[in-house]
């Protein structure tokens, strides 16, 4: 136990400090498991919640309600119950229940590629019809994302991302050539000067998010047409949500409403088995961030977001922005989004640009499976938080002076 306390550090140095935690770590080290954890895994209520939560559209709280109020402890019982009382769950849950067994099966890389190629070919045809004056060869359709892009042998579902450089703004927007040239020049200048994390950002030209807001209607129309076309072809069997027309409201100062992605969630049937399919249509100024977000893995993404937060920024699938926060970020083990204001978008053209502005080593998609890489990012975030509390200067362990970051420097 003494050696373990030395390894764990100063917080565990005193003999009676964190005694329960030390005992648990010792038990895991010696036996490879924990008795308390075994009891937790075998708990009937926990197992029922886990099983019911696997149904798309049923979350943790809904599963609790089904158990406590309706005495439903399994998916089999739920299927019987909704036949008798259809109002027990939402309409979209009825759709997923019909093919629930199919949706639990993993698919091969080859089948995932078939889905991605089908969406890609249809997307190009739809874009050519809706926007015939724009270059369809510049339409980017990336997918499958997630575990497929990270090189894993199978996938659970398929995410497809779409963008086009002309969605930087509304492609149908009519401007005089002089005004269009002027705005384009300001936009490029503003983009170029917001690429260094911690530098004062350029103020000329509008926030690039406003261009994404204006292109939203065009992206919504494209996605709705793509959805209807795939459904008419018999490829899409059920619509679950998104539908390209839901715009999230915001109470965070500085956020541009309606600038996010057009989103569709549904079920497709490429062969004999039903599969989950999500299609996201982004403005190009958000696309690099979306590529990182939907590549994963989740631990790696959380580590990057934690590091950005330690730098005074907010990172998500729609960009990197300076952020002002109020209150606590976690309470009772639950995350609280405590942002009250954000700055303008830091525009990055590629995934590597995002890593560069954060001062992180770029990781290829297949490297984002490795927990060690995520741990490395999380450790940098921890050091930043500690140095900020002390009001010092953070220097990377390699002693590279270029990586020194004054704590608390970043502000709106």
Coordinates of C-alpha atoms in Angstrom, one line a residue:
X1 CA 0.0 0.0 0.0
X2 CA 2.9 2.4 0.8
X3 CA 4.3 1.9 -2.8
X4 CA 0.9 2.5 -4.3
X5 CA 0.5 5.8 -2.4
X6 CA 3.8 6.9 -3.7
X7 CA 2.7 6.2 -7.2
X8 CA -0.6 8.0 -6.8
X9 CA 1.1 11.2 -5.6
X10 CA 0.7 13.8 -2.9
X11 CA -3.1 13.6 -2.5
X12 CA -2.7 10.0 -1.3
X13 CA 0.6 10.4 0.7
X14 CA -1.1 10.4 4.2
X15 CA -1.8 7.0 5.5
X16 CA -5.5 7.4 6.2
X17 CA -6.3 9.7 3.2
X18 CA -8.6 8.2 0.5
X19 CA -8.4 4.9 2.3
X20 CA -11.5 3.4 0.5
X21 CA -10.2 4.3 -2.9
X22 CA -6.7 2.9 -2.2
X23 CA -8.4 -0.4 -1.1
X24 CA -10.4 -0.6 -4.4
X25 CA -7.3 0.0 -6.5
X26 CA -5.4 -2.6 -4.6
X27 CA -8.2 -5.1 -5.1
X28 CA -8.4 -4.5 -8.8
X29 CA -4.6 -4.8 -9.1
X30 CA -4.5 -8.1 -7.2
X31 CA -7.6 -9.8 -8.5
X32 CA -8.3 -8.1 -11.8
X33 CA -11.8 -7.2 -10.7
X34 CA -13.8 -5.5 -7.9
X35 CA -16.5 -7.2 -5.8
X36 CA -18.6 -4.0 -5.7
X37 CA -18.4 -3.7 -9.4
X38 CA -19.5 -7.3 -9.9
X39 CA -22.6 -6.6 -7.8
X40 CA -23.3 -3.5 -9.8
X41 CA -23.0 -5.4 -13.1
X42 CA -25.5 -8.1 -11.8
X43 CA -28.1 -5.6 -10.5
X44 CA -31.4 -6.5 -12.3
X45 CA -32.6 -2.9 -12.5
X46 CA -29.3 -1.7 -14.0
X47 CA -29.4 -4.5 -16.6
X48 CA -33.0 -3.7 -17.5
X49 CA -32.2 0.0 -18.0
X50 CA -29.2 -0.9 -20.1
X51 CA -31.4 -3.2 -22.3
X52 CA -34.2 -0.7 -22.8
X53 CA -31.8 2.1 -23.5
X54 CA -30.5 0.2 -26.5
X55 CA -33.8 1.0 -28.2
X56 CA -33.2 4.2 -30.3
X57 CA -35.2 7.0 -28.8
X58 CA -35.3 5.7 -25.3
X59 CA -32.9 7.3 -22.9
X60 CA -32.0 6.6 -19.3
X61 CA -34.9 8.5 -17.7
X62 CA -37.5 7.0 -20.1
X63 CA -36.2 3.5 -19.3
X64 CA -36.5 4.3 -15.6
X65 CA -40.1 5.3 -16.1
X66 CA -40.9 2.2 -18.1
X67 CA -39.6 0.1 -15.2
X68 CA -41.0 2.0 -12.3
X69 CA -44.4 3.0 -13.7
X70 CA -45.3 0.4 -16.3
X71 CA -43.2 -2.6 -14.9
X72 CA -41.6 -3.2 -18.2
X73 CA -38.2 -4.9 -17.8
X74 CA -37.1 -5.9 -21.3
X75 CA -37.4 -5.0 -24.9
X76 CA -39.6 -8.1 -25.5
X77 CA -42.1 -6.8 -22.8
X78 CA -41.9 -3.4 -24.4
X79 CA -42.9 -4.7 -27.8
X80 CA -46.0 -6.4 -26.3
X81 CA -46.9 -3.3 -24.2
X82 CA -46.8 -0.8 -27.1
X83 CA -49.1 -3.1 -29.1
X84 CA -51.7 -2.7 -26.4
X85 CA -50.9 1.0 -25.7
X86 CA -49.3 2.8 -28.7
X87 CA -49.0 6.1 -26.7
X88 CA -46.6 4.5 -24.3
X89 CA -43.7 5.7 -26.5
X90 CA -43.1 8.2 -29.3
X91 CA -43.9 7.4 -32.9
X92 CA -40.2 7.2 -33.8
X93 CA -39.7 4.5 -31.1
X94 CA -42.4 2.4 -32.8
X95 CA -40.3 2.6 -36.0
X96 CA -37.1 1.5 -34.3
X97 CA -38.8 -1.3 -32.4
X98 CA -40.0 -2.9 -35.6
X99 CA -36.4 -3.4 -36.6
X100 CA -34.7 -3.3 -33.2
X101 CA -33.0 -6.7 -33.6
X102 CA -31.4 -5.6 -36.9
X103 CA -30.1 -2.4 -35.5
X104 CA -28.2 -4.2 -32.8
X105 CA -26.1 -6.1 -35.3
X106 CA -22.7 -4.8 -36.4
X107 CA -22.1 -4.4 -40.2
X108 CA -19.0 -5.1 -42.2
X109 CA -16.9 -2.4 -43.7
X110 CA -18.0 -3.5 -47.2
X111 CA -21.7 -3.0 -46.3
X112 CA -21.0 0.4 -44.7
X113 CA -19.2 1.4 -47.9
X114 CA -22.2 0.4 -50.0
X115 CA -24.4 2.7 -47.9
X116 CA -21.9 5.6 -48.2
X117 CA -21.6 5.2 -51.9
X118 CA -25.4 5.1 -52.4
X119 CA -25.8 8.4 -50.5
X120 CA -22.8 9.9 -52.3
X121 CA -24.1 9.2 -55.8
X122 CA -27.6 10.4 -55.0
X123 CA -26.3 13.6 -53.3
X124 CA -24.3 14.5 -56.5
X125 CA -27.4 14.0 -58.6
X126 CA -29.6 16.1 -56.3
X127 CA -27.0 18.9 -56.1
X128 CA -26.7 19.1 -59.9
X129 CA -30.5 19.5 -60.2
X130 CA -31.0 22.1 -57.4
X131 CA -27.8 24.1 -58.1
X132 CA -27.0 23.6 -61.8
X133 CA -24.8 26.7 -62.0
X134 CA -22.4 25.4 -59.2
X135 CA -19.6 22.9 -59.7
X136 CA -20.8 19.5 -58.5
X137 CA -17.3 18.1 -58.6
X138 CA -16.5 20.3 -55.5
X139 CA -19.3 18.7 -53.5
X140 CA -17.6 16.8 -50.6
X141 CA -19.5 13.7 -49.3
X142 CA -17.5 12.0 -46.6
X143 CA -18.7 8.7 -45.1
X144 CA -18.9 6.4 -43.5
X145 CA -17.4 8.2 -40.5
X146 CA -16.7 7.0 -37.0
X147 CA -15.2 3.6 -36.5
X148 CA -15.1 3.0 -40.3
X149 CA -12.8 6.0 -40.8
X150 CA -10.7 4.9 -37.8
X151 CA -10.0 1.6 -39.6
X152 CA -12.1 -0.7 -37.4
X153 CA -13.3 -4.0 -38.8
X154 CA -17.0 -3.3 -38.4
X155 CA -19.5 -0.5 -37.7
X156 CA -22.7 0.1 -35.7
X157 CA -24.2 2.7 -37.9
X158 CA -23.3 5.1 -40.8
X159 CA -22.7 8.9 -40.6
X160 CA -22.3 10.8 -43.8
X161 CA -21.1 14.4 -43.9
X162 CA -21.7 16.7 -46.9
X163 CA -20.5 20.2 -47.8
X164 CA -19.7 22.5 -50.8
X165 CA -17.5 25.5 -50.9
X166 CA -20.4 27.6 -52.3
X167 CA -22.3 27.0 -49.0
X168 CA -19.8 29.4 -47.4
X169 CA -22.7 31.8 -47.9
X170 CA -26.1 31.6 -49.6
X171 CA -25.3 30.3 -53.1
X172 CA -28.4 32.0 -54.5
X173 CA -27.6 35.4 -52.9
X174 CA -27.5 38.1 -55.6
X175 CA -24.8 40.7 -55.1
X176 CA -23.1 43.2 -57.4
X177 CA -19.6 42.1 -58.6
X178 CA -17.9 44.9 -56.7
X179 CA -19.7 44.2 -53.4
X180 CA -19.1 40.4 -53.8
X181 CA -15.4 40.9 -54.5
X182 CA -15.1 43.2 -51.5
X183 CA -16.9 40.8 -49.1
X184 CA -14.8 37.9 -50.4
X185 CA -11.6 39.9 -49.7
X186 CA -12.7 40.8 -46.2
X187 CA -13.7 37.2 -45.5
X188 CA -10.3 35.8 -46.6
X189 CA -8.4 38.4 -44.6
X190 CA -10.5 37.7 -41.5
X191 CA -10.1 34.0 -41.9
X192 CA -6.4 34.2 -42.2
X193 CA -6.0 36.3 -39.0
X194 CA -8.1 34.0 -36.8
X195 CA -5.9 31.0 -37.2
X196 CA -3.5 31.5 -34.3
X197 CA -5.0 30.5 -30.9
X198 CA -4.6 33.2 -28.3
X199 CA -4.0 36.1 -30.8
X200 CA -6.5 39.0 -30.9
X201 CA -8.9 38.1 -33.6
X202 CA -9.6 40.3 -36.6
X203 CA -12.6 42.5 -36.5
X204 CA -13.0 43.4 -40.1
X205 CA -15.7 41.5 -42.0
X206 CA -18.6 39.7 -40.3
X207 CA -18.4 36.5 -38.3
X208 CA -18.2 33.6 -40.8
X209 CA -21.1 32.0 -38.9
X210 CA -23.4 34.5 -40.5
X211 CA -22.5 33.1 -43.9
X212 CA -23.4 29.6 -42.6
X213 CA -26.7 31.1 -41.3
X214 CA -27.6 32.4 -44.8
X215 CA -26.7 29.2 -46.5
X216 CA -28.8 27.1 -44.1
X217 CA -32.0 27.4 -46.3
X218 CA -30.1 26.0 -49.3
X219 CA -28.6 23.2 -47.3
X220 CA -32.0 22.4 -45.8
X221 CA -33.6 22.2 -49.2
X222 CA -30.8 20.0 -50.5
X223 CA -31.1 17.6 -47.6
X224 CA -34.9 17.4 -47.8
X225 CA -34.7 16.6 -51.5
X226 CA -32.0 14.0 -50.9
X227 CA -34.1 12.4 -48.1
X228 CA -37.2 12.2 -50.3
X229 CA -35.2 10.8 -53.3
X230 CA -33.6 8.0 -51.2
X231 CA -37.0 7.2 -49.7
X232 CA -38.7 7.1 -53.2
X233 CA -36.0 4.7 -54.3
X234 CA -36.8 2.4 -51.4
X235 CA -33.4 2.8 -49.7
X236 CA -34.7 4.8 -46.7
X237 CA -37.5 2.9 -44.9
X238 CA -38.1 5.1 -41.8
X239 CA -37.5 8.7 -40.8
X240 CA -36.5 9.2 -37.1
X241 CA -35.8 12.9 -36.8
X242 CA -33.8 15.9 -38.0
X243 CA -35.5 16.3 -41.4
X244 CA -33.2 19.2 -42.1
X245 CA -35.6 21.9 -40.8
X246 CA -34.9 22.0 -37.0
X247 CA -33.0 25.1 -35.9
X248 CA -31.7 25.1 -32.4
X249 CA -32.4 28.2 -30.4
X250 CA -29.6 29.7 -28.3
X251 CA -29.3 31.8 -25.2
X252 CA -25.5 32.1 -25.4
X253 CA -24.4 35.6 -26.3
X254 CA -22.4 35.7 -29.6
X255 CA -23.8 32.4 -30.9
X256 CA -25.4 32.8 -34.4
X257 CA -28.8 31.0 -34.5
X258 CA -29.5 28.7 -37.4
X259 CA -25.8 28.4 -38.5
X260 CA -25.4 24.8 -37.6
X261 CA -25.7 21.7 -39.8
X262 CA -28.8 20.4 -41.6
X263 CA -29.4 17.0 -40.0
X264 CA -31.3 13.9 -41.0
X265 CA -31.6 10.7 -38.9
X266 CA -33.2 7.6 -40.4
X267 CA -33.2 3.9 -41.1
X268 CA -32.1 2.4 -44.4
X269 CA -32.1 -1.1 -45.9
X270 CA -29.2 -1.6 -48.3
X271 CA -29.7 -5.4 -48.3
X272 CA -31.7 -7.7 -46.0
X273 CA -30.9 -5.9 -42.8
X274 CA -32.0 -2.5 -41.6
X275 CA -29.3 0.0 -40.7
X276 CA -29.1 3.3 -39.0
X277 CA -28.1 6.3 -41.2
X278 CA -27.4 9.9 -40.3
X279 CA -26.7 12.6 -42.9
X280 CA -25.3 16.0 -41.9
X281 CA -24.9 18.9 -44.3
X282 CA -22.4 21.5 -43.0
X283 CA -21.2 24.9 -44.2
X284 CA -17.5 24.6 -45.3
X285 CA -16.3 26.9 -42.4
X286 CA -17.5 24.2 -40.0
X287 CA -16.5 21.1 -42.0
X288 CA -13.1 20.4 -40.5
X289 CA -14.5 20.5 -37.0
X290 CA -17.3 18.1 -38.0
X291 CA -14.8 15.7 -39.5
X292 CA -13.0 15.5 -36.2
X293 CA -16.2 15.2 -34.2
X294 CA -17.7 12.4 -36.3
X295 CA -14.4 10.5 -36.6
X296 CA -14.1 10.1 -32.8
X297 CA -13.5 8.1 -30.8
X298 CA -15.6 9.6 -28.0
X299 CA -12.7 9.6 -25.4
X300 CA -10.4 11.3 -27.8
X301 CA -13.0 14.0 -28.7
X302 CA -13.7 14.7 -25.0
X303 CA -10.0 15.1 -24.3
X304 CA -9.7 17.6 -27.1
X305 CA -12.7 19.6 -25.9
X306 CA -11.4 19.5 -22.4
X307 CA -8.0 20.9 -23.6
X308 CA -9.8 23.7 -25.6
X309 CA -11.8 24.6 -22.5
X310 CA -8.6 24.8 -20.5
X311 CA -7.3 27.3 -23.1
X312 CA -10.4 29.4 -22.6
X313 CA -12.2 28.2 -25.7
X314 CA -15.3 26.1 -26.6
X315 CA -14.8 23.3 -29.2
X316 CA -17.6 21.4 -30.9
X317 CA -18.6 20.1 -34.3
X318 CA -19.4 23.7 -35.4
X319 CA -16.1 25.3 -34.6
X320 CA -13.6 26.7 -32.1
X321 CA -14.5 29.9 -30.3
X322 CA -13.4 31.9 -27.3
X323 CA -15.8 31.3 -24.4
X324 CA -16.9 33.0 -21.2
X325 CA -18.3 30.7 -18.6
X326 CA -20.2 31.2 -15.4
X327 CA -20.6 28.8 -12.5
X328 CA -19.7 25.1 -12.4
X329 CA -19.3 22.7 -15.4
X330 CA -20.3 19.5 -13.4
X331 CA -22.8 18.9 -10.7
X332 CA -23.7 15.5 -9.2
X333 CA -21.7 13.8 -12.0
X334 CA -23.7 15.5 -14.8
X335 CA -22.2 18.0 -17.3
X336 CA -23.6 21.5 -17.3
X337 CA -23.1 23.7 -20.3
X338 CA -22.2 26.9 -18.5
X339 CA -21.2 29.1 -21.5
X340 CA -22.7 32.6 -21.3
X341 CA -20.9 34.1 -24.3
X342 CA -18.7 33.1 -27.2
X343 CA -16.4 34.9 -29.6
X344 CA -16.1 34.6 -33.4
X345 CA -15.4 31.4 -35.2
X346 CA -11.7 30.4 -35.7
X347 CA -11.8 29.1 -39.3
X348 CA -9.8 26.0 -40.1
X349 CA -9.7 24.5 -43.6
X350 CA -8.5 21.0 -42.5
X351 CA -8.4 18.8 -39.5
X352 CA -4.7 19.4 -39.1
X353 CA -5.4 23.1 -38.9
X354 CA -7.5 22.5 -35.8
X355 CA -4.8 20.5 -34.1
X356 CA -2.2 23.2 -35.1
X357 CA -4.2 26.1 -33.6
X358 CA -4.6 24.2 -30.4
X359 CA -0.9 23.4 -30.3
X360 CA -1.5 19.6 -30.4
X361 CA 0.3 17.0 -32.5
X362 CA -1.9 15.9 -35.4
X363 CA -3.2 12.4 -35.1
X364 CA -4.4 10.4 -38.2
X365 CA -7.9 8.9 -37.9
X366 CA -6.5 5.4 -37.1
X367 CA -4.4 6.9 -34.3
X368 CA -7.6 8.3 -32.6
X369 CA -8.5 4.7 -31.5
X370 CA -5.6 4.6 -29.1
X371 CA -6.5 5.7 -25.6
X372 CA -2.8 6.7 -25.0
X373 CA -3.2 9.6 -27.5
X374 CA -6.4 10.7 -25.8
X375 CA -4.7 10.5 -22.4
X376 CA -1.9 12.7 -23.6
X377 CA -4.3 15.4 -24.6
X378 CA -6.3 15.1 -21.3
X379 CA -3.0 15.4 -19.4
X380 CA -2.2 18.6 -21.2
X381 CA -5.6 19.9 -20.3
X382 CA -5.1 19.0 -16.6
X383 CA -1.7 20.8 -16.5
X384 CA -3.3 23.9 -18.0
X385 CA -6.1 23.9 -15.4
X386 CA -3.7 23.6 -12.6
X387 CA -1.4 26.4 -13.9
X388 CA -4.4 28.6 -14.4
X389 CA -5.4 28.2 -10.8
X390 CA -1.9 29.1 -9.7
X391 CA -1.7 32.0 -12.2
X392 CA 1.6 30.7 -13.7
X393 CA 2.8 29.9 -17.2
X394 CA 2.3 26.5 -18.8
X395 CA 5.2 25.0 -20.6
X396 CA 5.1 21.7 -22.4
X397 CA 7.1 18.8 -21.0
X398 CA 9.5 19.0 -24.0
X399 CA 10.6 22.5 -22.8
X400 CA 9.7 24.0 -26.2
X401 CA 9.4 27.7 -25.6
X402 CA 6.9 28.0 -28.4
X403 CA 4.5 25.9 -26.5
X404 CA 4.5 28.2 -23.4
X405 CA 1.0 29.5 -22.8
X406 CA 0.2 32.3 -20.3
X407 CA -2.6 31.0 -18.2
X408 CA -5.8 33.0 -18.2
X409 CA -4.7 35.0 -21.2
X410 CA -7.6 34.1 -23.5
X411 CA -10.6 36.3 -23.2
X412 CA -13.5 37.5 -25.4

